[in-house]
């Protein structure tokens, strides 16, 4: 149901309503049949249970009356017996309910335990990382593959990023740019080689102390069902000092100009419950969310793909000015986004295929050079 509601526009665009209705009906029918089976069983056993308990009273009365007429029982004894019978029947019903409910509970608890018992495959380190801004980040013969992938997606990466540098990461779609950027966030278990932050292996560093210092703008837009303001402030910790003001973050991400178009400005509800923003607006919102904490390392993962070239240039200029001396990693399919980076790496099938700055890569006349000329022509 959720899939159909969320995807209603795609379903309509491909005229797949009939198929989806059929699929939905099949699944509903399946659920309906199961619930009917359950209802029939309880409809059968409920009356049987009550019938048996009722019958026990009738039998007790008849047999008791017979015994009284024979003088084997007094009326008081019969009444006492029937009262005890009443005391027994209630708990017996409860016992039945208890058995049914405990079966249901055990089925549910199995599902919860499966989640709770899931082993953490990434043991966390214990070292606290006090700061990132004065540290080098160094990949040493670093290779990586996702748990579900067959072969390495990052291969023998050797790279040192000096404090305060801007790193550009470019390459074809699927060359491993996102995978590379995610390594610093310590989302996955490392495979081979080492990744050092300063003099510590990332394996030994407590992941929360790394992530605290990073402003990460992922490729996929994520807006929460909250006001625009709360969406931007999401990254701020309650007791955190420093960082930028809301106005500064919005201005740097070039989102200020959009506020007047929104019905309630900064307080406009967005996401599922409110206004839907354009792709470019969502990207700029995410950039503002990352900038507001004035992170020691800013990671932009193709985060400007949905904004026009002029806005992109404006945001990049703002970043160059405000992030002087602070580490920034930018991956982008548009090479104009990385022209000013201190170091640019070109990834090809998970390997560093070319490395240098814009000038040296242009002289190199490899993929970067060709791609740059091609994109300039298109522009
Ligand atoms: P890029 O950012 O350059 O487009 P990615 O880093 O997203 O490249 O992807 C590199 C390769 O890793 C792709 O072949 C992709 O299918 C694969 N990949 C990405 N995420 C996962 C994942 N969670 N599990 C398995 N494979 C993945």
Tab-separated table of C-alpha atoms in Angstrom, residues 19-219:
chain	number	residue	atom	x	y	z
A	19	UNK	CA	-1.604	-4.160	-12.662
A	20	UNK	CA	-1.108	-2.475	-9.329
A	21	UNK	CA	-4.783	-2.786	-8.423
A	22	UNK	CA	-4.593	-6.494	-9.279
A	23	UNK	CA	-1.409	-6.946	-7.237
A	24	UNK	CA	-2.947	-5.067	-4.330
A	25	UNK	CA	-6.135	-7.130	-4.549
A	26	UNK	CA	-4.201	-10.404	-4.580
A	27	UNK	CA	-2.296	-9.444	-1.464
A	28	UNK	CA	-5.396	-8.133	0.266
A	29	UNK	CA	-7.223	-11.353	-0.615
A	30	UNK	CA	-4.394	-13.375	0.885
A	31	UNK	CA	-4.560	-11.348	4.093
A	32	UNK	CA	-8.358	-11.509	4.087
A	33	UNK	CA	-8.311	-15.320	3.707
A	34	UNK	CA	-5.899	-15.714	6.588
A	35	UNK	CA	-7.919	-13.443	8.835
A	36	UNK	CA	-11.118	-15.269	7.884
A	37	UNK	CA	-9.483	-18.610	8.801
A	38	UNK	CA	-8.560	-17.168	12.145
A	39	UNK	CA	-12.028	-15.708	12.678
A	40	UNK	CA	-13.699	-18.990	11.733
A	41	UNK	CA	-11.558	-20.911	14.201
A	42	UNK	CA	-12.329	-18.507	17.012
A	43	UNK	CA	-15.994	-18.401	15.976
A	44	UNK	CA	-16.079	-22.177	16.282
A	45	UNK	CA	-14.151	-22.594	19.521
A	46	UNK	CA	-15.683	-19.628	21.333
A	47	UNK	CA	-19.253	-21.045	21.425
A	48	UNK	CA	-17.939	-24.572	22.080
A	49	UNK	CA	-16.063	-23.298	25.130
A	50	UNK	CA	-19.052	-21.366	26.422
A	51	UNK	CA	-21.371	-24.335	25.610
A	52	UNK	CA	-19.192	-26.702	27.611
A	53	UNK	CA	-19.059	-24.345	30.575
A	54	UNK	CA	-22.848	-23.807	30.410
A	55	UNK	CA	-23.402	-27.552	30.145
A	56	UNK	CA	-21.269	-28.135	33.234
A	57	UNK	CA	-23.692	-25.952	35.266
A	58	UNK	CA	-26.712	-27.813	33.871
A	59	UNK	CA	-25.139	-31.181	34.657
A	60	UNK	CA	-24.168	-29.980	38.136
A	61	UNK	CA	-27.732	-28.760	38.781
A	62	UNK	CA	-29.429	-31.895	37.492
A	63	UNK	CA	-27.031	-34.309	39.170
A	64	UNK	CA	-27.067	-32.197	42.370
A	65	UNK	CA	-30.913	-32.106	42.437
A	66	UNK	CA	-30.955	-35.879	41.999
A	67	UNK	CA	-28.499	-36.316	44.882
A	68	UNK	CA	-30.550	-33.921	47.100
A	69	UNK	CA	-33.728	-35.900	46.378
A	70	UNK	CA	-31.863	-39.048	47.479
A	71	UNK	CA	-30.699	-37.198	50.590
A	72	UNK	CA	-27.024	-37.653	49.647
A	73	UNK	CA	-26.432	-33.889	49.373
A	74	UNK	CA	-27.740	-30.776	51.104
A	75	UNK	CA	-28.887	-27.676	49.194
A	76	UNK	CA	-26.063	-25.726	50.823
A	77	UNK	CA	-23.489	-28.252	49.558
A	78	UNK	CA	-24.888	-28.023	46.010
A	79	UNK	CA	-24.772	-24.198	46.070
A	80	UNK	CA	-21.237	-24.296	47.426
A	81	UNK	CA	-20.247	-26.730	44.657
A	82	UNK	CA	-21.796	-24.527	41.951
A	83	UNK	CA	-19.992	-21.458	43.336
A	84	UNK	CA	-16.671	-23.311	43.207
A	85	UNK	CA	-17.506	-24.428	39.680
A	86	UNK	CA	-17.941	-20.748	38.730
A	87	UNK	CA	-14.557	-19.976	40.275
A	88	UNK	CA	-12.896	-22.682	38.193
A	89	UNK	CA	-14.532	-21.849	34.823
A	90	UNK	CA	-13.239	-18.241	34.720
A	91	UNK	CA	-9.546	-19.135	35.164
A	92	UNK	CA	-9.940	-22.010	32.697
A	93	UNK	CA	-11.080	-19.532	30.035
A	94	UNK	CA	-8.225	-17.234	30.962
A	95	UNK	CA	-5.799	-20.141	30.626
A	96	UNK	CA	-7.099	-20.748	27.087
A	97	UNK	CA	-6.695	-17.046	26.236
A	98	UNK	CA	-3.241	-17.071	27.762
A	99	UNK	CA	-2.135	-20.011	25.609
A	100	UNK	CA	-3.463	-18.313	22.435
A	101	UNK	CA	-1.895	-14.966	23.284
A	102	UNK	CA	1.429	-16.440	24.281
A	103	UNK	CA	1.596	-18.145	20.868
A	104	UNK	CA	0.983	-14.819	19.156
A	105	UNK	CA	3.461	-13.066	21.428
A	106	UNK	CA	6.140	-15.657	20.806
A	107	UNK	CA	5.708	-15.252	17.022
A	108	UNK	CA	6.027	-11.466	17.380
A	109	UNK	CA	8.923	-11.661	19.792
A	110	UNK	CA	10.800	-13.939	17.368
A	111	UNK	CA	10.644	-11.156	14.797
A	112	UNK	CA	11.802	-8.539	17.299
A	113	UNK	CA	14.605	-10.774	18.589
A	114	UNK	CA	15.842	-11.312	15.041
A	115	UNK	CA	16.427	-7.577	14.806
A	116	UNK	CA	17.784	-7.161	18.331
A	117	UNK	CA	20.130	-10.124	18.017
A	118	UNK	CA	21.607	-8.880	14.765
A	119	UNK	CA	25.320	-8.781	15.384
A	120	UNK	CA	27.164	-5.511	14.909
A	121	UNK	CA	29.749	-6.422	12.310
A	122	UNK	CA	31.640	-3.203	12.831
A	123	UNK	CA	33.205	-3.134	16.264
A	124	UNK	CA	33.657	0.465	17.294
A	125	UNK	CA	37.016	1.891	18.301
A	126	UNK	CA	37.663	3.550	21.634
A	127	UNK	CA	39.919	6.469	20.730
A	128	UNK	CA	38.232	9.847	20.813
A	129	UNK	CA	38.929	12.100	17.856
A	130	UNK	CA	39.223	15.608	19.244
A	131	UNK	CA	39.547	17.415	15.969
A	132	UNK	CA	39.843	16.762	12.275
A	133	UNK	CA	40.954	20.125	11.011
A	134	UNK	CA	44.641	19.643	11.892
A	135	UNK	CA	44.873	16.024	10.725
A	136	UNK	CA	45.852	14.397	7.466
A	137	UNK	CA	43.622	11.684	6.071
A	138	UNK	CA	45.631	8.914	4.551
A	139	UNK	CA	44.532	5.874	2.564
A	140	UNK	CA	47.210	3.198	2.541
A	141	UNK	CA	46.734	0.356	0.077
A	142	UNK	CA	43.060	0.609	0.908
A	143	UNK	CA	40.612	-1.825	-0.687
A	144	UNK	CA	36.948	-2.195	0.050
A	145	UNK	CA	33.912	-4.231	-0.912
A	146	UNK	CA	30.347	-4.131	0.401
A	147	UNK	CA	29.234	-7.238	2.314
A	148	UNK	CA	26.992	-8.191	-0.613
A	149	UNK	CA	29.448	-7.499	-3.429
A	150	UNK	CA	31.681	-10.169	-4.921
A	151	UNK	CA	34.814	-8.240	-5.726
A	152	UNK	CA	36.564	-5.134	-4.425
A	153	UNK	CA	34.892	-1.857	-5.429
A	154	UNK	CA	37.769	0.273	-4.173
A	155	UNK	CA	41.151	-1.108	-5.083
A	156	UNK	CA	44.540	-0.311	-3.586
A	157	UNK	CA	43.830	3.349	-2.913
A	158	UNK	CA	46.912	5.294	-1.836
A	159	UNK	CA	46.152	8.913	-1.108
A	160	UNK	CA	47.024	11.565	1.436
A	161	UNK	CA	44.812	14.569	1.973
A	162	UNK	CA	46.491	17.344	3.909
A	163	UNK	CA	44.652	19.455	6.514
A	164	UNK	CA	42.603	22.233	4.983
A	165	UNK	CA	42.708	20.783	1.478
A	166	UNK	CA	39.844	20.447	-0.944
A	167	UNK	CA	39.662	17.081	-2.648
A	168	UNK	CA	37.742	16.593	-5.871
A	169	UNK	CA	36.518	13.079	-6.683
A	170	UNK	CA	35.413	12.477	-10.235
A	171	UNK	CA	34.872	9.537	-12.547
A	172	UNK	CA	32.194	7.727	-14.501
A	173	UNK	CA	28.914	6.687	-12.859
A	174	UNK	CA	29.612	3.557	-10.817
A	175	UNK	CA	33.349	4.188	-10.595
A	176	UNK	CA	33.183	4.240	-6.785
A	177	UNK	CA	32.967	7.938	-5.862
A	178	UNK	CA	30.209	7.536	-3.266
A	179	UNK	CA	31.778	4.360	-1.913
A	180	UNK	CA	35.072	6.206	-1.496
A	181	UNK	CA	33.501	9.166	0.344
A	182	UNK	CA	31.562	6.915	2.707
A	183	UNK	CA	34.760	5.339	4.031
A	184	UNK	CA	35.563	8.374	6.159
A	185	UNK	CA	32.150	8.139	7.823
A	186	UNK	CA	33.043	4.617	8.949
A	187	UNK	CA	29.757	3.114	7.830
A	188	UNK	CA	31.273	-0.184	6.786
A	189	UNK	CA	33.830	-2.668	7.887
A	190	UNK	CA	37.177	-2.141	6.303
A	191	UNK	CA	38.559	-4.883	4.096
A	192	UNK	CA	42.221	-4.430	3.326
A	193	UNK	CA	44.789	-1.757	3.860
A	194	UNK	CA	44.497	1.140	6.261
A	195	UNK	CA	42.808	4.465	6.589
A	196	UNK	CA	44.546	6.842	8.961
A	197	UNK	CA	43.187	10.026	10.462
A	198	UNK	CA	46.218	11.807	11.847
A	199	UNK	CA	48.254	9.126	13.582
A	200	UNK	CA	45.299	6.851	14.369
A	201	UNK	CA	43.884	4.027	12.329
A	202	UNK	CA	40.186	4.732	11.721
A	203	UNK	CA	39.432	1.241	13.070
A	204	UNK	CA	40.528	2.394	16.545
A	205	UNK	CA	38.573	5.655	16.517
A	206	UNK	CA	35.100	5.917	17.984
A	207	UNK	CA	32.832	6.453	14.992
A	208	UNK	CA	30.576	9.038	16.663
A	209	UNK	CA	33.581	11.281	17.330
A	210	UNK	CA	34.419	11.208	13.608
A	211	UNK	CA	30.862	11.785	12.400
A	212	UNK	CA	30.413	14.680	14.828
A	213	UNK	CA	32.914	16.631	12.808
A	214	UNK	CA	31.605	15.888	9.366
A	215	UNK	CA	28.915	17.640	7.371
A	216	UNK	CA	27.752	14.977	4.926
A	217	UNK	CA	25.529	15.786	1.976
A	218	UNK	CA	24.528	12.471	0.405
A	219	UNK	CA	23.513	11.962	-3.171
